[in-house]
Amino acid sequence: MIEIRRCRGDEVDRVMTFIDRHWQRGHVLAVSRALMDWQHGAADGSHDYLIAQQDGQLLGILGYIATRRFDPQLAAHNTLWLALWKIVDGCGVAGLGLRMLGALREVEPHVALAVNGINKTHPPMYRALGYRVGEWQRFFLVNPQRPRRLIQAPPGWNPPLPRDAGGTFIAMTEASLRDLDPARVAFRATPGKTPVYFLHRFLRHPFYRYRVFLAEGPAHGAALYAVRVAEHAGALALRVVDFAGDAAAIAYSGAPLAGLMEKTQAEFCDFAHLGLPEAPFLAAGFARLDPDGPVIVPHYFEPFLASNSRVWCAIRTDAAAPTVICRADGDQDRPNLLPFR
């Protein structure tokens, strides 16, 4: 008989060993208990993994990340992000993976079930399961004050430069995020996010150093940005990894992002998403990256890959709010190379 249930705290080592043996030798979640606990650990000691076993043998795992873990107030707007999902090759149990997915829908109340970064061959499967599938759009700005070491472009290329529309960013602390009225930025999209979500998801991350900024002004409503700097061989990139609030604020982000690029000495700034309108990006000076075009703006830094990368995502929801997916949703902005501990 197959047993499918949540992973208890005393079973985490089994899951990590399973990842190492059946997914990828030396995978970050197979060797870093600190990252495993932060990304999937629950207050009661259990972990946000379903395990499937038969006669004591582990046959499959399904990891997930619930948005409510970063703010309990999101429980009524909870989105479940599928993470590491693996069934033992040749286990002999037909449909076990889908059975685990069905069990997850029963275990965790949610308004949306989503995955950020799916195998390029899997969109038909997700569509058959009732998901909407889409591809990230990547927009980018170039810092003209820095040498071009990461971006590859043909001779004579005119890089997209920030435009100053008078916008400003306010750096947020844990205290200022707690004090920010969540109604100003929350629940305008699926997945829903709050200032407290940004606090716990970004400012308290145990490995990456994120910064969170509030944009507001007379021409647009409030919006929160989460950013971090990525590095390769001494060259730096500023990455907008999450956004919540009024999309009109993006049109006024050119000057603030230019200031951040100069302060961090970043060569470029990129903003990957699905669901935001294009016009505000163009107004700020961004260009949309053609993944098949001659300009290469690297996406993967751990390990570094000097190529454009297409990223697909899928979501299943009946929520009325429009879907907006950003880089940091799910496990896409997870560390892959760590000083393991």
mmCIF file of C-alpha atoms in Angstrom:
data_model
loop_
_atom_site.group_PDB
_atom_site.id
_atom_site.type_symbol
_atom_site.label_atom_id
_atom_site.label_comp_id
_atom_site.label_asym_id
_atom_site.label_seq_id
_atom_site.Cartn_x
_atom_site.Cartn_y
_atom_site.Cartn_z
ATOM 1 C CA MET A 1 0.000 0.000 0.000
ATOM 2 C CA ILE A 2 1.306 3.472 -0.911
ATOM 3 C CA GLU A 3 1.380 6.028 1.905
ATOM 4 C CA ILE A 4 1.455 9.732 0.953
ATOM 5 C CA ARG A 5 1.818 12.332 3.709
ATOM 6 C CA ARG A 6 3.758 15.359 4.897
ATOM 7 C CA CYS A 7 7.392 15.003 5.847
ATOM 8 C CA ARG A 8 8.004 14.927 9.604
ATOM 9 C CA GLY A 9 10.949 16.754 11.116
ATOM 10 C CA ASP A 10 12.792 13.511 11.827
ATOM 11 C CA GLU A 11 12.507 12.491 8.156
ATOM 12 C CA VAL A 12 14.303 15.444 6.583
ATOM 13 C CA ASP A 13 17.598 13.579 6.323
ATOM 14 C CA ARG A 14 15.816 10.860 4.333
ATOM 15 C CA VAL A 15 14.484 13.456 1.912
ATOM 16 C CA MET A 16 17.919 15.061 1.500
ATOM 17 C CA THR A 17 19.507 11.657 0.847
ATOM 18 C CA PHE A 18 16.751 10.911 -1.682
ATOM 19 C CA ILE A 19 17.528 14.170 -3.508
ATOM 20 C CA ASP A 20 21.215 13.300 -3.603
ATOM 21 C CA ARG A 21 20.623 9.788 -4.940
ATOM 22 C CA HIS A 22 17.659 10.241 -7.258
ATOM 23 C CA TRP A 23 17.711 13.892 -8.361
ATOM 24 C CA GLN A 24 21.250 15.276 -8.433
ATOM 25 C CA ARG A 25 24.413 14.309 -6.582
ATOM 26 C CA GLY A 26 25.522 17.230 -4.414
ATOM 27 C CA HIS A 27 22.360 19.267 -5.055
ATOM 28 C CA VAL A 28 22.160 22.255 -2.716
ATOM 29 C CA LEU A 29 19.085 20.843 -0.933
ATOM 30 C CA ALA A 30 20.903 17.549 -0.453
ATOM 31 C CA VAL A 31 23.809 19.157 1.388
ATOM 32 C CA SER A 32 22.549 22.350 3.071
ATOM 33 C CA ARG A 33 20.224 21.652 5.970
ATOM 34 C CA ALA A 34 20.131 25.395 6.694
ATOM 35 C CA LEU A 35 18.654 26.130 3.278
ATOM 36 C CA MET A 36 16.282 23.162 3.475
ATOM 37 C CA ASP A 37 14.968 24.348 6.855
ATOM 38 C CA TRP A 38 14.580 27.964 5.745
ATOM 39 C CA GLN A 39 12.837 27.177 2.460
ATOM 40 C CA HIS A 40 10.629 24.283 3.580
ATOM 41 C CA GLY A 41 10.648 24.104 7.391
ATOM 42 C CA ALA A 42 7.436 24.636 9.362
ATOM 43 C CA ALA A 43 7.003 25.899 12.924
ATOM 44 C CA ASP A 44 5.983 22.445 14.176
ATOM 45 C CA GLY A 45 9.198 20.855 12.897
ATOM 46 C CA SER A 46 7.618 19.280 9.829
ATOM 47 C CA HIS A 47 8.676 20.269 6.302
ATOM 48 C CA ASP A 48 6.734 21.328 3.254
ATOM 49 C CA TYR A 49 7.382 18.111 1.400
ATOM 50 C CA LEU A 50 5.040 15.271 0.664
ATOM 51 C CA ILE A 51 6.639 11.853 0.738
ATOM 52 C CA ALA A 52 5.342 8.666 -0.881
ATOM 53 C CA GLN A 53 6.528 5.381 0.549
ATOM 54 C CA GLN A 54 5.741 1.704 0.397
ATOM 55 C CA ASP A 55 6.896 -0.832 2.996
ATOM 56 C CA GLY A 56 9.237 1.803 4.423
ATOM 57 C CA GLN A 57 10.863 2.552 1.065
ATOM 58 C CA LEU A 58 10.765 6.148 -0.143
ATOM 59 C CA LEU A 59 9.408 6.209 -3.709
ATOM 60 C CA GLY A 60 8.787 9.898 -4.297
ATOM 61 C CA ILE A 61 8.933 13.421 -2.906
ATOM 62 C CA LEU A 62 7.071 16.608 -3.732
ATOM 63 C CA GLY A 63 8.435 19.809 -2.257
ATOM 64 C CA TYR A 64 6.442 23.016 -2.235
ATOM 65 C CA ILE A 65 6.626 26.588 -0.966
ATOM 66 C CA ALA A 66 3.473 28.170 0.440
ATOM 67 C CA THR A 67 3.222 31.955 0.389
ATOM 68 C CA ARG A 68 1.502 31.862 3.798
ATOM 69 C CA ARG A 69 4.794 30.746 5.367
ATOM 70 C CA PHE A 70 6.136 34.294 4.886
ATOM 71 C CA ASP A 71 3.014 36.002 6.256
ATOM 72 C CA PRO A 72 0.215 34.149 8.085
ATOM 73 C CA GLN A 73 -2.196 36.854 6.878
ATOM 74 C CA LEU A 74 -1.842 35.297 3.416
ATOM 75 C CA ALA A 75 -3.521 32.068 4.528
ATOM 76 C CA ALA A 76 -6.766 33.033 2.768
ATOM 77 C CA HIS A 77 -4.783 33.951 -0.374
ATOM 78 C CA ASN A 78 -2.283 31.098 -0.205
ATOM 79 C CA THR A 79 -0.398 30.118 -3.360
ATOM 80 C CA LEU A 80 1.453 26.812 -3.429
ATOM 81 C CA TRP A 81 4.618 26.789 -5.539
ATOM 82 C CA LEU A 82 5.719 23.350 -6.641
ATOM 83 C CA ALA A 83 9.420 22.849 -6.063
ATOM 84 C CA LEU A 84 11.468 19.648 -6.236
ATOM 85 C CA TRP A 85 9.214 16.834 -7.481
ATOM 86 C CA LYS A 86 10.753 13.437 -8.128
ATOM 87 C CA ILE A 87 9.548 9.840 -8.389
ATOM 88 C CA VAL A 88 12.057 6.980 -8.317
ATOM 89 C CA ASP A 89 12.766 5.832 -11.852
ATOM 90 C CA GLY A 90 11.147 2.454 -12.493
ATOM 91 C CA CYS A 91 9.327 2.408 -9.158
ATOM 92 C CA GLY A 92 6.500 0.463 -10.786
ATOM 93 C CA VAL A 93 3.662 2.584 -9.394
ATOM 94 C CA ALA A 94 1.776 4.103 -12.305
ATOM 95 C CA GLY A 95 0.659 7.710 -11.865
ATOM 96 C CA LEU A 96 2.363 8.173 -8.498
ATOM 97 C CA GLY A 97 3.467 11.711 -9.288
ATOM 98 C CA LEU A 98 -0.057 12.826 -10.121
ATOM 99 C CA ARG A 99 -1.378 11.067 -7.023
ATOM 100 C CA MET A 100 1.042 13.126 -4.946
ATOM 101 C CA LEU A 101 -0.090 16.311 -6.670
ATOM 102 C CA GLY A 102 -3.703 15.410 -5.879
ATOM 103 C CA ALA A 103 -2.754 14.772 -2.246
ATOM 104 C CA LEU A 104 -1.113 18.200 -2.030
ATOM 105 C CA ARG A 105 -4.341 19.869 -3.107
ATOM 106 C CA GLU A 106 -6.031 18.191 -0.136
ATOM 107 C CA VAL A 107 -3.271 18.828 2.419
ATOM 108 C CA GLU A 108 -2.822 22.590 1.872
ATOM 109 C CA PRO A 109 -5.733 25.037 1.430
ATOM 110 C CA HIS A 110 -4.876 27.382 -1.434
ATOM 111 C CA VAL A 111 -6.248 29.727 -4.082
ATOM 112 C CA ALA A 112 -3.561 28.890 -6.637
ATOM 113 C CA LEU A 113 -1.174 26.077 -7.475
ATOM 114 C CA ALA A 114 1.819 27.147 -9.546
ATOM 115 C CA VAL A 115 5.291 26.259 -10.723
ATOM 116 C CA ASN A 116 7.999 28.740 -11.737
ATOM 117 C CA GLY A 117 10.543 27.259 -14.124
ATOM 118 C CA ILE A 118 9.151 24.146 -15.784
ATOM 119 C CA ASN A 119 10.871 21.715 -18.103
ATOM 120 C CA LYS A 120 10.529 22.985 -21.674
ATOM 121 C CA THR A 121 8.809 19.715 -22.663
ATOM 122 C CA HIS A 122 6.168 19.906 -19.923
ATOM 123 C CA PRO A 123 3.758 22.707 -21.007
ATOM 124 C CA PRO A 124 1.365 20.206 -22.696
ATOM 125 C CA MET A 125 1.174 18.186 -19.471
ATOM 126 C CA TYR A 126 0.372 21.233 -17.367
ATOM 127 C CA ARG A 127 -2.214 22.481 -19.855
ATOM 128 C CA ALA A 128 -3.878 19.056 -19.743
ATOM 129 C CA LEU A 129 -4.095 19.424 -15.953
ATOM 130 C CA GLY A 130 -5.889 22.759 -16.265
ATOM 131 C CA TYR A 131 -2.935 25.102 -15.776
ATOM 132 C CA ARG A 132 -2.298 28.279 -17.745
ATOM 133 C CA VAL A 133 1.238 28.252 -19.129
ATOM 134 C CA GLY A 134 3.323 31.281 -20.014
ATOM 135 C CA GLU A 135 6.895 32.393 -20.625
ATOM 136 C CA TRP A 136 8.826 34.981 -18.661
ATOM 137 C CA GLN A 137 9.388 38.346 -20.271
ATOM 138 C CA ARG A 138 12.799 39.825 -19.459
ATOM 139 C CA PHE A 139 13.381 43.571 -19.546
ATOM 140 C CA PHE A 140 16.757 45.172 -18.956
ATOM 141 C CA LEU A 141 18.615 48.468 -18.527
ATOM 142 C CA VAL A 142 22.321 49.088 -19.057
ATOM 143 C CA ASN A 143 24.612 51.175 -16.873
ATOM 144 C CA PRO A 144 26.650 53.319 -19.312
ATOM 145 C CA GLN A 145 29.240 54.024 -16.596
ATOM 146 C CA ARG A 146 30.393 50.400 -16.377
ATOM 147 C CA PRO A 147 32.417 48.331 -18.863
ATOM 148 C CA ARG A 148 30.447 45.651 -20.678
ATOM 149 C CA ARG A 149 31.677 42.282 -19.415
ATOM 150 C CA LEU A 150 28.505 40.247 -18.970
ATOM 151 C CA ILE A 151 26.351 41.417 -21.879
ATOM 152 C CA GLN A 152 27.269 40.283 -25.372
ATOM 153 C CA ALA A 153 26.018 42.420 -28.264
ATOM 154 C CA PRO A 154 26.860 43.039 -31.939
ATOM 155 C CA PRO A 155 28.896 46.090 -32.996
ATOM 156 C CA GLY A 156 26.897 49.299 -33.137
ATOM 157 C CA TRP A 157 24.276 48.120 -30.658
ATOM 158 C CA ASN A 158 22.491 50.915 -28.793
ATOM 159 C CA PRO A 159 21.913 49.765 -25.200
ATOM 160 C CA PRO A 160 18.689 50.648 -23.343
ATOM 161 C CA LEU A 161 19.434 53.416 -20.869
ATOM 162 C CA PRO A 162 17.359 54.537 -17.874
ATOM 163 C CA ARG A 163 14.998 57.464 -18.349
ATOM 164 C CA ASP A 164 14.435 59.951 -15.559
ATOM 165 C CA ALA A 165 10.713 60.471 -14.968
ATOM 166 C CA GLY A 166 11.161 61.778 -11.454
ATOM 167 C CA GLY A 167 10.573 58.583 -9.490
ATOM 168 C CA THR A 168 12.123 57.812 -6.118
ATOM 169 C CA PHE A 169 12.790 54.693 -4.056
ATOM 170 C CA ILE A 170 12.591 54.566 -0.261
ATOM 171 C CA ALA A 171 14.789 51.881 1.322
ATOM 172 C CA MET A 172 12.693 49.709 3.623
ATOM 173 C CA THR A 173 13.691 48.178 6.936
ATOM 174 C CA GLU A 174 11.964 45.456 8.913
ATOM 175 C CA ALA A 175 10.269 48.118 11.013
ATOM 176 C CA SER A 176 9.078 50.192 8.056
ATOM 177 C CA LEU A 177 7.703 47.094 6.311
ATOM 178 C CA ARG A 178 5.793 46.124 9.446
ATOM 179 C CA ASP A 179 4.355 49.642 9.633
ATOM 180 C CA LEU A 180 3.375 49.829 5.955
ATOM 181 C CA ASP A 181 -0.376 49.444 5.453
ATOM 182 C CA PRO A 182 -0.731 46.118 3.567
ATOM 183 C CA ALA A 183 -3.830 47.394 1.780
ATOM 184 C CA ARG A 184 -1.590 49.666 -0.263
ATOM 185 C CA VAL A 185 0.172 46.820 -2.070
ATOM 186 C CA ALA A 186 -1.529 43.550 -1.134
ATOM 187 C CA PHE A 187 -3.791 41.243 -3.117
ATOM 188 C CA ARG A 188 -3.704 43.205 -6.373
ATOM 189 C CA ALA A 189 -2.436 40.089 -8.124
ATOM 190 C CA THR A 190 -2.124 36.362 -7.690
ATOM 191 C CA PRO A 191 0.002 35.355 -5.857
ATOM 192 C CA GLY A 192 -0.935 37.885 -3.187
ATOM 193 C CA LYS A 193 1.956 39.534 -1.337
ATOM 194 C CA THR A 194 2.199 41.882 1.627
ATOM 195 C CA PRO A 195 4.882 44.056 3.227
ATOM 196 C CA VAL A 196 5.377 41.344 5.865
ATOM 197 C CA TYR A 197 5.848 38.818 3.065
ATOM 198 C CA PHE A 198 8.665 40.980 1.675
ATOM 199 C CA LEU A 199 10.170 41.266 5.162
ATOM 200 C CA HIS A 200 10.383 37.528 5.790
ATOM 201 C CA ARG A 201 11.026 36.389 2.225
ATOM 202 C CA PHE A 202 13.800 38.882 1.504
ATOM 203 C CA LEU A 203 15.209 40.866 4.437
ATOM 204 C CA ARG A 204 15.481 37.706 6.548
ATOM 205 C CA HIS A 205 16.950 35.460 3.886
ATOM 206 C CA PRO A 206 19.822 33.487 5.458
ATOM 207 C CA PHE A 207 22.144 33.529 2.430
ATOM 208 C CA TYR A 208 21.294 36.239 -0.090
ATOM 209 C CA ARG A 209 21.422 39.951 0.730
ATOM 210 C CA TYR A 210 18.243 41.434 -0.664
ATOM 211 C CA ARG A 211 17.090 45.022 -0.417
ATOM 212 C CA VAL A 212 13.460 46.141 -0.494
ATOM 213 C CA PHE A 213 12.312 49.540 -1.752
ATOM 214 C CA LEU A 214 9.017 51.390 -1.703
ATOM 215 C CA ALA A 215 8.089 53.481 -4.732
ATOM 216 C CA GLU A 216 5.313 56.020 -4.415
ATOM 217 C CA GLY A 217 4.456 59.340 -5.970
ATOM 218 C CA PRO A 218 1.670 61.608 -7.231
ATOM 219 C CA ALA A 219 1.476 59.845 -10.607
ATOM 220 C CA HIS A 220 1.148 56.270 -9.344
ATOM 221 C CA GLY A 221 0.193 54.121 -6.384
ATOM 222 C CA ALA A 222 2.589 52.400 -4.019
ATOM 223 C CA ALA A 223 4.763 49.494 -5.108
ATOM 224 C CA LEU A 224 7.392 47.318 -3.471
ATOM 225 C CA TYR A 225 10.544 46.132 -5.232
ATOM 226 C CA ALA A 226 12.923 43.418 -4.007
ATOM 227 C CA VAL A 227 16.399 43.484 -5.566
ATOM 228 C CA ARG A 228 19.740 41.778 -5.156
ATOM 229 C CA VAL A 229 23.145 41.839 -6.829
ATOM 230 C CA ALA A 230 24.517 38.804 -8.696
ATOM 231 C CA GLU A 231 28.220 38.406 -9.486
ATOM 232 C CA HIS A 232 30.396 36.560 -11.975
ATOM 233 C CA ALA A 233 34.175 36.951 -12.153
ATOM 234 C CA GLY A 234 33.956 40.366 -10.527
ATOM 235 C CA ALA A 235 31.219 41.675 -12.860
ATOM 236 C CA LEU A 236 27.896 42.561 -11.252
ATOM 237 C CA ALA A 237 24.237 42.619 -12.232
ATOM 238 C CA LEU A 238 21.328 44.211 -10.367
ATOM 239 C CA ARG A 239 18.261 41.995 -10.444
ATOM 240 C CA VAL A 240 14.685 42.988 -9.633
ATOM 241 C CA VAL A 241 13.424 39.696 -8.236
ATOM 242 C CA ASP A 242 9.970 40.648 -6.962
ATOM 243 C CA PHE A 243 7.361 43.358 -7.307
ATOM 244 C CA ALA A 244 3.964 44.078 -5.762
ATOM 245 C CA GLY A 245 1.636 47.036 -6.090
ATOM 246 C CA ASP A 246 0.775 49.509 -8.835
ATOM 247 C CA ALA A 247 2.386 48.552 -12.161
ATOM 248 C CA ALA A 248 2.336 52.229 -13.176
ATOM 249 C CA ALA A 249 5.192 52.761 -10.718
ATOM 250 C CA ILE A 250 7.526 50.901 -13.085
ATOM 251 C CA ALA A 251 7.399 53.824 -15.551
ATOM 252 C CA TYR A 252 9.068 55.978 -12.875
ATOM 253 C CA SER A 253 11.735 53.453 -11.876
ATOM 254 C CA GLY A 254 14.409 54.425 -14.432
ATOM 255 C CA ALA A 255 16.244 57.007 -12.330
ATOM 256 C CA PRO A 256 16.069 55.072 -9.024
ATOM 257 C CA LEU A 257 17.365 51.918 -10.710
ATOM 258 C CA ALA A 258 20.099 53.918 -12.428
ATOM 259 C CA GLY A 259 21.160 55.171 -9.002
ATOM 260 C CA LEU A 260 21.218 51.648 -7.623
ATOM 261 C CA MET A 261 23.241 50.385 -10.582
ATOM 262 C CA GLU A 262 25.798 53.113 -10.029
ATOM 263 C CA LYS A 263 25.912 52.546 -6.268
ATOM 264 C CA THR A 264 26.367 48.791 -6.638
ATOM 265 C CA GLN A 265 28.597 49.130 -9.746
ATOM 266 C CA ALA A 266 26.238 46.846 -11.656
ATOM 267 C CA GLU A 267 26.658 46.488 -15.410
ATOM 268 C CA PHE A 268 22.960 46.016 -16.022
ATOM 269 C CA CYS A 269 19.596 45.699 -14.293
ATOM 270 C CA ASP A 270 17.062 43.094 -15.338
ATOM 271 C CA PHE A 271 13.434 42.499 -14.390
ATOM 272 C CA ALA A 272 11.888 39.147 -15.319
ATOM 273 C CA HIS A 273 8.159 38.565 -14.949
ATOM 274 C CA LEU A 274 4.969 37.194 -16.397
ATOM 275 C CA GLY A 275 1.825 39.314 -16.354
ATOM 276 C CA LEU A 276 2.925 42.942 -16.061
ATOM 277 C CA PRO A 277 2.163 45.417 -18.889
ATOM 278 C CA GLU A 278 4.976 46.358 -21.260
ATOM 279 C CA ALA A 279 4.325 50.111 -21.547
ATOM 280 C CA PRO A 280 5.643 51.122 -18.094
ATOM 281 C CA PHE A 281 8.918 49.293 -18.766
ATOM 282 C CA LEU A 282 9.436 51.068 -22.062
ATOM 283 C CA ALA A 283 8.641 54.421 -20.434
ATOM 284 C CA ALA A 284 11.417 53.796 -17.888
ATOM 285 C CA GLY A 285 13.935 53.018 -20.628
ATOM 286 C CA PHE A 286 13.878 49.222 -20.403
ATOM 287 C CA ALA A 287 14.148 47.077 -23.513
ATOM 288 C CA ARG A 288 12.495 43.678 -23.789
ATOM 289 C CA LEU A 289 15.064 40.965 -24.353
ATOM 290 C CA ASP A 290 14.514 38.741 -27.377
ATOM 291 C CA PRO A 291 15.670 35.306 -26.132
ATOM 292 C CA ASP A 292 16.510 34.320 -29.710
ATOM 293 C CA GLY A 293 18.124 37.638 -30.648
ATOM 294 C CA PRO A 294 21.781 38.638 -31.016
ATOM 295 C CA VAL A 295 22.009 40.381 -27.617
ATOM 296 C CA ILE A 296 22.835 38.104 -24.680
ATOM 297 C CA VAL A 297 21.951 39.195 -21.166
ATOM 298 C CA PRO A 298 22.904 36.295 -18.882
ATOM 299 C CA HIS A 299 20.191 34.892 -16.669
ATOM 300 C CA TYR A 300 21.922 32.083 -14.753
ATOM 301 C CA PHE A 301 24.782 32.998 -12.427
ATOM 302 C CA GLU A 302 25.020 29.838 -10.257
ATOM 303 C CA PRO A 303 26.687 28.425 -12.281
ATOM 304 C CA PHE A 304 27.172 31.235 -14.783
ATOM 305 C CA LEU A 305 25.815 30.652 -18.272
ATOM 306 C CA ALA A 306 26.592 33.170 -21.006
ATOM 307 C CA SER A 307 23.316 32.784 -22.856
ATOM 308 C CA ASN A 308 19.725 33.918 -22.777
ATOM 309 C CA SER A 309 17.450 31.421 -21.095
ATOM 310 C CA ARG A 310 13.759 30.850 -21.688
ATOM 311 C CA VAL A 311 11.817 30.241 -18.489
ATOM 312 C CA TRP A 312 8.290 28.847 -18.513
ATOM 313 C CA CYS A 313 5.813 28.838 -15.664
ATOM 314 C CA ALA A 314 2.332 27.481 -15.050
ATOM 315 C CA ILE A 315 -0.514 28.354 -12.697
ATOM 316 C CA ARG A 316 -3.900 26.904 -11.870
ATOM 317 C CA THR A 317 -6.276 29.267 -10.097
ATOM 318 C CA ASP A 318 -9.828 30.527 -10.021
ATOM 319 C CA ALA A 319 -8.784 33.764 -8.312
ATOM 320 C CA ALA A 320 -10.178 36.895 -9.946
ATOM 321 C CA ALA A 321 -6.976 38.902 -9.502
ATOM 322 C CA PRO A 322 -4.603 38.920 -12.487
ATOM 323 C CA THR A 323 -1.568 36.658 -12.333
ATOM 324 C CA VAL A 324 1.846 38.307 -11.892
ATOM 325 C CA ILE A 325 4.826 35.974 -11.506
ATOM 326 C CA CYS A 326 8.312 37.294 -10.733
ATOM 327 C CA ARG A 327 11.772 35.765 -10.574
ATOM 328 C CA ALA A 328 11.736 35.070 -6.827
ATOM 329 C CA ASP A 329 8.408 33.236 -6.830
ATOM 330 C CA GLY A 330 8.716 29.573 -5.954
ATOM 331 C CA ASP A 331 12.344 28.479 -5.849
ATOM 332 C CA GLN A 332 13.692 30.271 -8.931
ATOM 333 C CA ASP A 333 15.856 32.685 -6.930
ATOM 334 C CA ARG A 334 17.198 29.973 -4.660
ATOM 335 C CA PRO A 335 20.956 29.710 -4.022
ATOM 336 C CA ASN A 336 22.581 26.906 -5.982
ATOM 337 C CA LEU A 337 26.166 27.429 -4.822
ATOM 338 C CA LEU A 338 26.732 27.888 -1.102
ATOM 339 C CA PRO A 339 29.373 27.695 1.592
ATOM 340 C CA PHE A 340 27.486 24.620 2.795
ATOM 341 C CA ARG A 341 26.543 24.427 6.412
#
